[in-house]
C-alpha cells in the first residue's frame, strides 16, 4: 500500500466523521425535542361546556411539580357584547392609572362578563381567558376589571384573569409558604364574584365562545349563543 493510498483513506475517514457529527447532532436535538415535549399534553380532551347565561361546574386536576392541584368552580357567561371604544379607554385609565393605548381604526371592542362561584380556598390563579371564533382564531384579554376588586397601591402588571385584584384566593403552590413555620394567610376571595373582560379584535371577528383554561388537557368553553 502506498503512502498516497494511506493518506487517502485517512482523509476519507476524517471526511466521514466530519459529515456524521452534524447528522448525529441533529438526531440528538430531534430526540431531545421529542422527550422534552412528550410529557406535555398538547390536545384538549376534557371540556366543561355551556351556552350563554348557563352555569357550568368544572373540576380539573393538574400536576404541579410533584403535587396534585385541583381547579374547581362554577362559571356563567352573563354578557357578551360589543362595547364602545370610549368605554374601554375609560375603564383602562381607571384600572391602570395611565392613559389608554390608542386603538387602530380597523378594530372593535368586545366586553364579556363572567360570574364565578367557588370555595374561597380553591386555587384559581394563573388562568388564561380568551375569545375564539369558528376558525379557531383566538383573541386575548386586553383589560380585566371586577366589582370586587380591592384597593391596591399599584395595579398588577400581569393581573389575574379569574380573581378580583387585591381579593385573590390561595396559590396552588406558594413558595413563600413552604416553610412549616409560616402560617398561610386566609383567602380574601368571596364565594361569588364577577369578572369583566375587554377584548380588542379585528373588524368582522365573530366569537363563538369564551374559553377559560389552565392549560391542556382541560378547558371551559362558554358559548356566545343560548
Backbone as a ProteinNet text record, in pm:
[ID]
protein_1_A
[PRIMARY]
XXXXXXXXXXXXXXXXXXXXXXXXXXXXXXXXXXXXXXXXXXXXXXXXXXXXXXXXXXXXXXXXXXXXXXXXXXXXXXXXXXXXXXXXXXXXXXXXXXXXXXXXXXXXXXXXXXXXXXXXXXXXXXXXXXXXXXXXXXXXXXXXXXXXXXXXXXXXXXXXXXXXXXXXXXXXXXXXXXXXXXXXXXXXXXXXXXXXXXXXXXXXXXXXXXXXXXXXXXXXXXXXXX
[TERTIARY]
85.7	0	88.5	59.1	141.1	102.7	192.2	162.6	43.9	28.6	-84	-216.3	-219.4	-342.4	-376.4	-272.5	-296.3	-349.9	-290.9	-336.9	-477.9	-509.8	-645.4	-747.6	-714.5	-808	-826.9	-714.9	-726.6	-814.7	-796	-877.6	-1025.1	-1052.1	-1190.6	-1253.8	-1177.1	-1230.5	-1259.4	-1167.4	-1188.3	-1311	-1328.1	-1445.6	-1573.7	-1569.5	-1689.5	-1732.6	-1634.3	-1668.5	-1716.3	-1654	-1696.5	-1840.3	-1880.4	-2018.1	-2114.6	-2065.2	-2152.8	-2187.2	-2091	-2113.3	-2231.4	-2242.8	-2362.8	-2492.2	-2487	-2607.5	-2647.3	-2547.6	-2576.8	-2632.2	-2575.9	-2624.9	-2770.5	-2808.2	-2947.5	-3036.6	-2989.6	-3068.7	-3087.6	-2979.3	-2989.1	-3082.8	-3069	-3156.3	-3301.1	-3325.8	-3463.5	-3518.9	-3436.6	-3485.2	-3505.2	-3416.6	-3433.5	-3562.8	-3594.5	-3718	-3838.2	-3834.4	-3945.6	-3959.6	-3846	-3850.7	-3902.7	-3857.6	-3899.6	-4049.4	-4103.6	-4244.6	-4334.4	-4272.7	-4353.8	-4442.3	-4407.5	-4483.2	-4583.3	-4590.4	-4682.4	-4807.7	-4925.7	-5048.4	-5081.9	-5076.6	-5098.2	-5242.1	-5321.3	-5458.5	-5556	-5667.9	-5774.1	-5876.5	-5896.9	-5995.3	-6083.1	-6070.5	-6155.9	-6220.9	-6348.1	-6414.2	-6539.6	-6551	-6675.2	-6738.8	-6860.4	-6919.3	-7060.4	-7096.4	-7231.7	-7256.9	-7384.8	-7421.9	-7424.7	-7459.8	-7466.9	-7573.5	-7539.7	-7627.1	-7667.7	-7580.4	-7597.7	-7476.9	-7496.8	-7382.2	-7328.8	-7199	-7136	-7032	-7032.2	-6937.1	-6821.6	-6701.5	-6585.6	-6496.5	-6422.1	-6322.4	-6209.2	-6097.9	-5985.1	-5867.8	-5806.6	-5688.7	-5563.3	-5466.7	-5338.9	-5224.9	-5111.1	-4990.5	-4896.5	-4866	-4773.2	-4653.2	-4538.3	-4420.7	-4460.8	-4454.8	-4492.7	-4625.7	-4695.6	-4820.8	-4940.2	-5048.4	-5174	-5251.6	-5300.5	-5373.7	-5508.5	-5612.4	-5746.8	-5795.6	-5841.1	-5902.9	-6052.2	-6134.5	-6277.8	-6358.1	-6468.1	-6556.7	-6679.8	-6774.6	-6889.3	-6884.1	-6895.5	-6885.8	-7005.9	-7037.8	-7150.9	-7120.4	-7131.2	-7115	-7245.1	-7244	-7365.7	-7386.7	-7279.9	-7289.8	-7173.8	-7202.8	-7100.5	-7156.6	-7096	-7148	-7035.7	-7060.7	-6965.7	-6973.7	-6860	-6853.6	-6796.1	-6829.5	-6774.4	-6625.1	-6549.4	-6407.1	-6382.8	-6472.8	-6459.6	-6476.7	-6563.3	-6581.5	-6453.6	-6393.5	-6267.1	-6160.1	-6148.6	-6045.1	-6064.2	-6189.3	-6217.6	-6186.6	-6229.9	-6204	-6054.5	-5982.7	-5837.9	-5767.5	-5805.5	-5742.7	-5771.3	-5894.3	-5930.4	-5855.1	-5838.9	-5775.9	-5623.8	-5562.8	-5416.8	-5353.3	-5437	-5386.3	-5291.4	-5323.9	-5244	-5331.8	-5280.9	-5356.7	-5375.1	-5491.6	-5516	-5439.7	-5415.7	-5349.7	-5442.4	-5383.5	-5462.3	-5495.8	-5623.5	-5665.8	-5666.4	-5616.2	-5621.9	-5766	-5784.8	-5919.7	-5990.2	-5914.5	-5976.8	-5997.9	-6028	-6051.5	-6186.7	-6234.8	-6358.1	-6330.3	-6419.2	-6404.9	-6523.2	-6492.4	-6595.2	-6581.1	-6694.7	-6696.4	-6770.6	-6710.5	-6773.6	-6772.8	-6885	-6895	-6920.9	-6837.1	-6847.1	-6867.6	-6968.7	-6998.1	-6930.7	-6859.2	-6784.8	-6841.5	-6844.7	-6876.7	-6769.6	-6709.2	-6608.8	-6581.1	-6537.1	-6488.3	-6370.6	-6368.8	-6260.3	-6120.9	-6112.2	-5981.4	-5938.6	-6021.8	-5982.1	-5884.3	-5768.1	-5673.4	-5719.6	-5724.5	-5769.4	-5674.9	-5557.2	-5464.4	-5404.1	-5355.5	-5279.4	-5360.5	-5487	-5568.8	-5547.3	-5594.2	-5594	-5738	-5774.9	-5910.5	-5899.9	-5989.1	-5986.4	-6116.4	-6130.3	-6241.9	-6191.8	-6279.9	-6243.5	-6355.2	-6317.1	-6418.8	-6427.8	-6512.4	-6537	-6413	-6319.1	-6196.1	-6087.9	-6117.5	-6018.5	-5924	-5946.3	-5862.5	-5900.1	-5799.9	-5823	-5779.1	-5852.7	-5820.4	-5802.5	-5688.9	-5663.1	-5733.5	-5738.9	-5794.7	-5699.8	-5753.6	-5673.5	-5693	-5803.6	-5829.8	-5927.7	-5903.1	-5994.8	-6022.8	-6150.2	-6192	-6297.5	-6318	-6418.3	-6479.7	-6611.1	-6672.4	-6615.6	-6555.6	-6498.8	-6350.1	-6293.6	-6153.8	-6136.6	-6029.1	-5998.9	-5895.4	-5893	-5793.7	-5651.3	-5566.7	-5425.5	-5340.4	-5215.8	-5126	-5089.6	-5062.6	-5027.2	-5099.1	-5154.4	-5219.3	-5117.3	-5161.4	-5072.2	-5031.2	-4903.3	-4855.2	-4915	-4934.4	-4995.6	-5112.5	-5228.5	-5341.7	-5392.5	-5445.4	-5508.5	-5641.8	-5663.8	-5784.2	-5906	-5888.1	-6001	-6035.5	-5968.5	-5994.7	-5988.2	-6062.9	-6056.4	-5917.8	-5871.5	-5740.9	-5748.2	-5650.9	-5648	-5738.5	-5810.6	-5900.3	-5885.1	-5759.8	-5732	-5744.3	-5762.9	-5760.2	-5618.1	-5601.3	-5466.7	-5400.5	-5268.1	-5193.3	-5185.5	-5181.3	-5170	-5042.5	-4932.2	-4804.3	-4745.9	-4742.2	-4689.8	-4550.5	-4444.6	-4308.9	-4281.9	-4359.6	-4338.8	-4403.2	-4481.8	-4548.9	-4498.2	-4385.1	-4329.5	-4263.3	-4220.3	-4161.8	-4272	-4249.9	-4351.3	-4381.2	-4290.9	-4311.9	-4399.6	-4430.1	-4513.1	-4658.3	-4747.1	-4889.1	-4954.7	-5017.9	-5081.1	-5188.3	-5194.2	-5296.9	-5432	-5540.4	-5672.9	-5705.2	-5789.7	-5827.4	-5905.1	-5877.4	-5950.8	-6065.9	-6074.2	-6170.6	-6310.3	-6413.4	-6550.9	-6594.6	-6708.8	-6760.5	-6820.2	-6864.9	-6921.6	-6861.4	-6821.6	-6766.5	-6788	-6761.7	-6782.5	-6655.8	-6621.4	-6507.2	-6556.4	-6512.5	-6547.1	-6420.9	-6428.3	-6312.9	-6338.1	-6235.3	-6241	-6143	-6191	-6110.3	-6107.1	-5990.8	-5976.4	-5953.7	-6048.1	-6043.2	-6038.9	-6007	-6015.9	-6162.9	-6190.6	-6328	-6375.9	-6496	-6551.4	-6526.9	-6447.2	-6425.5	-6556	-6600.7	-6726.4	-6699.6	-6697.6	-6668.1	-6783.3	-6748.8	-6849.6	-6841.1	-6728.9	-6715.5	-6607.8	-6624.3	-6521.9	-6462.9	-6331.3	-6269.4	-6188.2	-6181.3	-6100.3	-6017.8	-5888.9	-5805.3	-5683.8	-5631.3	-5501.9	-5402	-5434.5	-5350.3	-5418.7	-5377.5	-5432.1	-5403.3	-5489.3	-5596.2	-5734.3	-5743.2	-5874.2	-5906.3	-6037.2	-6079.2	-6227.2	-6262.2	-6401.9	-6438.1	-6552.2	-6598.2	-6739.7	-6753.2	-6882.4	-6928.7	-7029.9	-7077.4	-7142.8	-7132.1	-7189.9	-7339.2	-7391.5	-7534.8	-7597.6	-7730.9	-7800.8	-7807.2
-119.7	0	123.6	213.3	334.1	435.7	529.3	638.1	720.6	730	807.5	740.9	601.8	529	546.6	536.7	551.7	690.8	790.2	928.2	947.5	881.2	893.9	833.6	715.2	651.3	735.5	791.6	877.6	998	1052.6	1168	1130.4	1009.5	963.4	945.7	884.6	865.8	1000.4	1093.2	1225.7	1293	1279.2	1339.5	1273.8	1137.9	1064.6	1111.5	1126.9	1173.4	1318.8	1397.9	1538	1548.7	1457.7	1459.5	1397	1300.1	1226	1306.8	1381.5	1453.7	1549.8	1634.3	1720.6	1641.4	1527.9	1445.6	1389.6	1343.6	1293.2	1403.9	1523.1	1635.9	1664.6	1658.8	1680.9	1573.9	1446.8	1337.1	1353.1	1390.5	1409.5	1524.6	1634.8	1750.6	1714.6	1639.1	1599.7	1509.4	1412.1	1321.1	1395	1492.8	1571.8	1650.2	1704.6	1780.8	1692.9	1571.1	1478.7	1446.8	1424.7	1391.6	1508.9	1628.6	1746.9	1767.3	1751.6	1780.6	1658.8	1542.8	1422	1414.8	1489.1	1483.1	1596.4	1678.7	1792	1761.4	1758.7	1733.2	1852.1	1831.3	1941.1	1951.4	1846.9	1847.5	1862.3	1926.6	1943.8	1833	1752.8	1645	1634.8	1732.7	1738.5	1876.4	1882.7	2011.2	2024.4	2137.2	2175.6	2283.6	2260.4	2346.3	2388.1	2511.2	2562	2677.5	2711.8	2825.7	2953.1	3061	3190.3	3188.1	3244.6	3251.6	3113	3015.6	2880.7	2848.7	2827.3	2795.7	2656.1	2640.2	2509.6	2492.6	2375.9	2344.5	2263.6	2294.3	2217.5	2183.3	2075.9	2033.9	1967.4	2037.4	1991.3	1956.4	1842.9	1800.6	1826.6	1892.2	1921.6	1871.2	1849.5	1813.1	1932.5	1987.1	2098.9	2049.2	2040.2	1974.6	1832.5	1801.1	1666.6	1666.3	1777.4	1790.2	1791.6	1729.3	1732	1857.2	1929.4	2054.2	2045.1	2084.6	2083.1	2226.7	2254.4	2383.4	2357.2	2414.4	2386.5	2511.8	2529.3	2644.7	2624.1	2715.1	2722.7	2858.7	2860	2985.3	2999.9	3124.4	3154.1	3279.8	3269.3	3385.8	3464.5	3577.3	3656	3751.8	3817	3917.5	3900.5	3907.8	3922.1	4014.5	4130.7	4230.2	4322.4	4393	4494.4	4614.5	4676.2	4792.4	4911.4	5028.7	5149.7	5160.4	5213.1	5231.7	5324.8	5423.2	5517.3	5446.7	5344.9	5268.8	5193.6	5130	5059.5	5156.2	5271.1	5368.1	5419.3	5447.2	5496.9	5391.1	5267.1	5158.7	5131.8	5140.4	5117.9	5223.6	5349.3	5457.8	5444.9	5408.2	5393.9	5278.1	5168.2	5049.5	5063.5	5115.4	5117.4	5250.9	5352.1	5483.3	5542.3	5522.7	5578.8	5595.1	5668.9	5689.7	5557.6	5536.1	5411.6	5409.5	5291.6	5284.7	5334.4	5385.5	5429.9	5308.8	5283.7	5165.9	5195.6	5102.8	5121.7	5133.1	5198.1	5221.2	5096.5	4991.1	4869.3	4765.2	4811.5	4720.1	4747.2	4646.2	4656.6	4611.1	4648.5	4611	4524.1	4410.3	4324.5	4327.7	4318.1	4310.8	4185.1	4109.5	3987.9	3992.3	3955.5	3946.6	3801.9	3749.5	3610.2	3608.6	3534.8	3519.9	3392.3	3404	3292.6	3255.8	3126.3	3074.2	2970.7	2982.5	2883.9	2894.8	2784.5	2786	2883	2973.2	3071.4	3010	2883.8	2820.6	2743.6	2740.1	2673.3	2761.6	2710.2	2791.3	2809.6	2933.7	2964.6	3061.5	3082.6	3178.6	3122.5	3213.9	3172.7	3120.7	3158.3	3107.7	3190.6	3136.5	3206.7	3219.7	3336.4	3362.7	3425	3385.3	3443.1	3420.3	3487	3464.7	3382.6	3299.6	3214.4	3218	3224.7	3221.9	3083.1	3068.2	2937	2880.2	2965.7	2918.9	2882.7	2899.1	2868	2981.4	3098.6	3214.9	3268.9	3295.8	3339.2	3483.9	3553.7	3691.6	3698.5	3750.5	3754.8	3870.9	3863.6	3972.2	4091.8	4210.5	4333.3	4411.6	4385.5	4454	4369.8	4358	4285.4	4371	4380.8	4454.7	4372.2	4403.3	4332.4	4427.3	4416.8	4497	4462.8	4343.9	4300.1	4333.1	4406.4	4449.3	4527.6	4497.8	4569.5	4678.3	4783.3	4889.5	4834.8	4873.7	4834.1	4957.9	4952.4	5066.6	5085.8	4972.9	4977.9	4864.7	4891.2	4783.8	4679.3	4555.1	4445.4	4456.4	4430.3	4432.4	4317.4	4203.3	4086.8	4042.3	4103.2	4074.9	3932.6	3882.2	3751	3762.6	3678.3	3689.5	3621.3	3543.8	3469.1	3509.1	3609.9	3652.1	3804.6	3862.3	4007.8	4050.7	4162.8	4212.5	4259.2	4216.6	4251.7	4166.5	4073.4	3983.6	3841.9	3800.9	3671.2	3558.3	3438.6	3318.5	3266.8	3144.7	3090	3053.3	3043.4	2991.3	2839.8	2772.5	2626.5	2584.1	2645.5	2622.8	2759.1	2792.6	2922.1	2902.5	2946.1	2923.4	2991.4	3093.9	3164.3	3091.9	2987.3	2915	2771.9	2741.2	2606.9	2584.2	2691.3	2681.4	2646.7	2542.3	2496.2	2600.7	2696.2	2798.4	2913.3	2914.7	3021.6	2974.8	3048.1	3013.5	3077.4	2996.9	3053.6	3155.5	3262.4	3363.1	3311.7	3349.4	3307.9	3374.1	3310	3362.5	3493	3586.9	3713.2	3710	3602.8	3597.6	3561.8	3628.7	3593.8	3463.8	3412.2	3289.4	3314.7	3436.8	3472.9	3605.8	3612.5	3736.5	3742.1	3857.9	3879.8	3936.8	3887.2	3938.5	3993.4	4113.1	4173.1	4184.1	4129	4123.5	4210.8	4281.8	4359.1	4298.3	4281.4	4225.3	4325.2	4343.7	4427.4	4333.5	4330.6	4235.8	4309.2	4235.8	4291.4	4306.5	4398.8	4418.6	4291.6	4247.7	4127.8	4001.2	4009	3891.6	3856.3	3732.4	3687.9	3573.9	3603.1	3498.6	3399.9	3273	3170.3	3119.3	3148.4	3102.7	3181.2	3186.4	3237	3116.1	3106.7	2989.9	3031.2	2939.3	2955	2828.1	2841.8	2723	2751.9	2645.9	2648.4	2562	2534.7	2451	2320.3	2259.9	2131.2	2026.6	1924.5	1886.1	1942.1	2033.4	2080.3	2218.9	2244.3	2376.4	2397	2518.1	2559.7	2637.9	2604	2674.1	2725.7	2857	2921.4	2979.6	2917.3	2959.3	3095.5	3167.2	3301.2	3298.1	3183.3	3167.7	3087.5	3087.8	3015.3	2868
0	0	0	-85.6	-98.4	7.7	30.8	124.9	78.2	-54.6	-108.8	-76.1	-88.6	-54.2	92.7	179.4	323.6	355.1	294.6	317.7	268.5	155.4	100.6	194	253.6	346.6	472.1	522.3	640.2	610.6	489.8	451.4	441.1	387.6	375.5	512.1	607	742.3	808	791.6	851.2	792.4	661.8	597.7	646.9	663.6	708.5	846.6	938.2	1072.2	1070.5	984.7	975.1	927.4	839.2	789.1	887.6	968.1	1060	1184.1	1236.4	1362.8	1355.1	1250.5	1242.6	1233.2	1160.1	1149.3	1284.2	1361.9	1496.2	1584.5	1568.9	1649.2	1619	1490.5	1452.6	1511.6	1507.5	1562.9	1712.5	1782.8	1927.7	1959.3	1884.5	1908	1883.8	1777.5	1746.9	1854.6	1899.1	2002.8	2133	2163.1	2284.8	2280.1	2163.2	2148.5	2175.5	2124.5	2146.4	2293.8	2361.8	2503.3	2585.2	2548.9	2624.2	2613.2	2493.5	2470.7	2488.8	2507.5	2515.4	2637.7	2742.3	2866.7	2879.1	2776.3	2781.9	2701.2	2765	2688.4	2599.7	2469.5	2376.2	2329.7	2347.2	2298.1	2413.7	2384.7	2484.2	2465	2567.7	2558	2682.4	2771.5	2890	2891.3	2853	2828.5	2914.5	2984.1	3051.5	2965.7	2919.9	2817.4	2854.8	2817.9	2841	2746	2730.2	2647.8	2729.8	2664.9	2731.1	2839.6	2956.1	3073.4	3122	3100.2	3154.2	3241.7	3371.9	3457.9	3428.9	3440.6	3424.3	3535.1	3595	3702	3644.5	3687.8	3642.3	3761	3744.8	3843.3	3766.7	3754.9	3674.8	3765.9	3741.4	3817.1	3735.2	3797.6	3733.8	3822	3760.3	3832.3	3830.4	3947.1	3959.8	4038.3	3970.5	4028.2	4068	4196.3	4240.1	4314.4	4311.6	4385.1	4290.7	4334.4	4258.8	4298.1	4199.5	4222	4153.2	4223.5	4165.7	4144.9	4022.9	3990.8	3974.5	4059.2	4051.6	4083.2	4010	4027.9	3941.1	3953.3	3862.8	3795.2	3662.3	3587.7	3495.3	3464.4	3375.7	3294.8	3164	3076.8	3078.5	3147	3162.6	3045.8	3001.8	2895	2798	2670.8	2567.7	2461.5	2447.2	2354.5	2309	2199.6	2156	2249.2	2272.1	2360.8	2285.2	2331.3	2271.9	2305.9	2213.5	2237.3	2355.7	2372.2	2483.7	2618	2621.8	2746.2	2781.7	2682.1	2705.8	2754.9	2689.5	2725.4	2867.4	2904.4	3038.7	3144	3118.4	3213.3	3225.4	3114.5	3116.2	3200.7	3181.4	3257	3405.9	3440.7	3581.9	3647.3	3574.3	3632.1	3640.5	3537	3528.6	3565	3594.7	3636	3532	3406.3	3297.2	3174.2	3078	2955	2880.9	2822.5	2749	2617.6	2562.5	2432.2	2322.4	2217	2102	2016	1995.7	1920.6	1771	1689.9	1544	1495.9	1384	1332.8	1285	1249.5	1197.5	1306.9	1428.6	1540.1	1604.9	1676.7	1754	1896.7	1986.7	2127.4	2168.1	2230.6	2289.9	2441.5	2508.2	2654.2	2696.5	2788.5	2840.3	2991.9	3053	3198.7	3237.2	3324.9	3369.2	3520.1	3564.3	3706.9	3756.6	3868	3926.3	4063.4	4091.9	4225.6	4259.7	4377.3	4416.6	4565.3	4622.8	4760.1	4766.8	4865.1	4872.2	4879.5	4922.7	4935.9	4811.5	4707.7	4583.5	4506.4	4467.2	4390.1	4245.9	4201.3	4064.8	3994.1	4051.6	3991.3	3862.5	3779.2	3661.3	3545	3534.1	3423.7	3297.8	3187.7	3059.2	3012.1	2962.9	2914	2775	2685.8	2552	2478	2364.6	2273.1	2155.1	2100.6	1986.9	1883.9	1755.8	1650.4	1588.4	1486.8	1427.3	1359.9	1319.3	1254.8	1355.6	1484.7	1587.1	1618.7	1560.4	1590.5	1728.2	1810.6	1948	1968.1	2053.2	2089.5	2240.7	2288.9	2432.5	2501.3	2632.7	2713.7	2709.4	2687.2	2688.9	2818.1	2888.1	3014.9	3094.4	3225.1	3312.7	3435.8	3472.4	3591.7	3663.8	3790	3869.1	3970.7	3994.2	4100.6	4237.8	4248.4	4375.8	4389	4292.7	4306.2	4435.9	4508.3	4631.7	4602.9	4683.4	4661.8	4673.2	4580.1	4581.9	4558.6	4605.2	4587.6	4440.9	4373.7	4232.6	4159.6	4042.3	3966.8	3923.4	3917.6	3880.6	3734.4	3707.3	3569	3489.3	3556.7	3494	3581.7	3565.4	3654.8	3640.7	3750.7	3749.3	3676.4	3578.6	3496.2	3556.5	3662.1	3718.5	3861	3914.9	4052	4061.4	4154.2	4171.9	4219	4169.3	4212.2	4356.8	4435.2	4576.1	4662	4601.7	4676.4	4621.7	4605.6	4546.4	4648.3	4595.1	4676.3	4688.9	4738	4757.2	4625.1	4627.5	4514.1	4526	4411.8	4414.4	4485.8	4448.9	4515.5	4548	4676.7	4718.8	4777.2	4707.6	4757.7	4890.8	4923.7	5049.6	5167.8	5139.2	5246.4	5259.8	5194.5	5205.1	5340.1	5403.7	5536.9	5636.6	5714.9	5810.7	5916.8	5935.6	6037.8	5989.4	5860.6	5805.4	5798.7	5861.2	5860.8	5738.7	5652.2	5531.4	5567.4	5489.5	5511	5461.4	5528.7	5479.9	5347.3	5270	5138.9	5152.9	5062.8	5059	4958.5	4883.4	4773.4	4824.6	4776.4	4816.5	4749.7	4792.6	4732	4594.3	4568.4	4438.6	4394.9	4269.9	4216.9	4066.1	4009.9	3866.4	3804.4	3687.6	3612.7	3479.2	3444.3	3315.5	3231.5	3112	3022.1	2899.3	2857.6	2733.3	2633.4	2511.1	2402.9	2287.4	2228.5	2109.2	1991.2	1898.6	1787.7	1653.9	1550.1	1415.5	1377.3	1288.7	1242.1	1172	1207.5	1146.8	1225.6	1332	1416.9	1487.6	1474.5	1534.1	1632.3	1761.7	1859.9	1874	1885.6	1912.1	2055.1	2124.2	2262	2334.8	2465.5	2555.5	2625.9	2630.6	2693.7	2816	2911.1	3032	3047.1	3072	3085	3172.1	3230.3	3298.8	3222	3097	3013.3	2980.2	2868.2	2827	2936	2946.8	2853.4	2888	2987.4	3033.8	2977.8	2958.1	2911.2	2939.5	2980.2	2993.2	2867.5	2807.3	2687.2	2710.4	2706.8	2728.1	2595.4	2536	2405.2	2408.7	2299.1	2292.3	2263	2219.3	2196.3	2307.9	2313.3	2419.7	2387.5
[MASK]
++++++++++++++++++++++++++++++++++++++++++++++++++++++++++++++++++++++++++++++++++++++++++++++++++++++++++++++++++++++++++++++++++++++++++++++++++++++++++++++++++++++++++++++++++++++++++++++++++++++++++++++++++++++++++++++++++

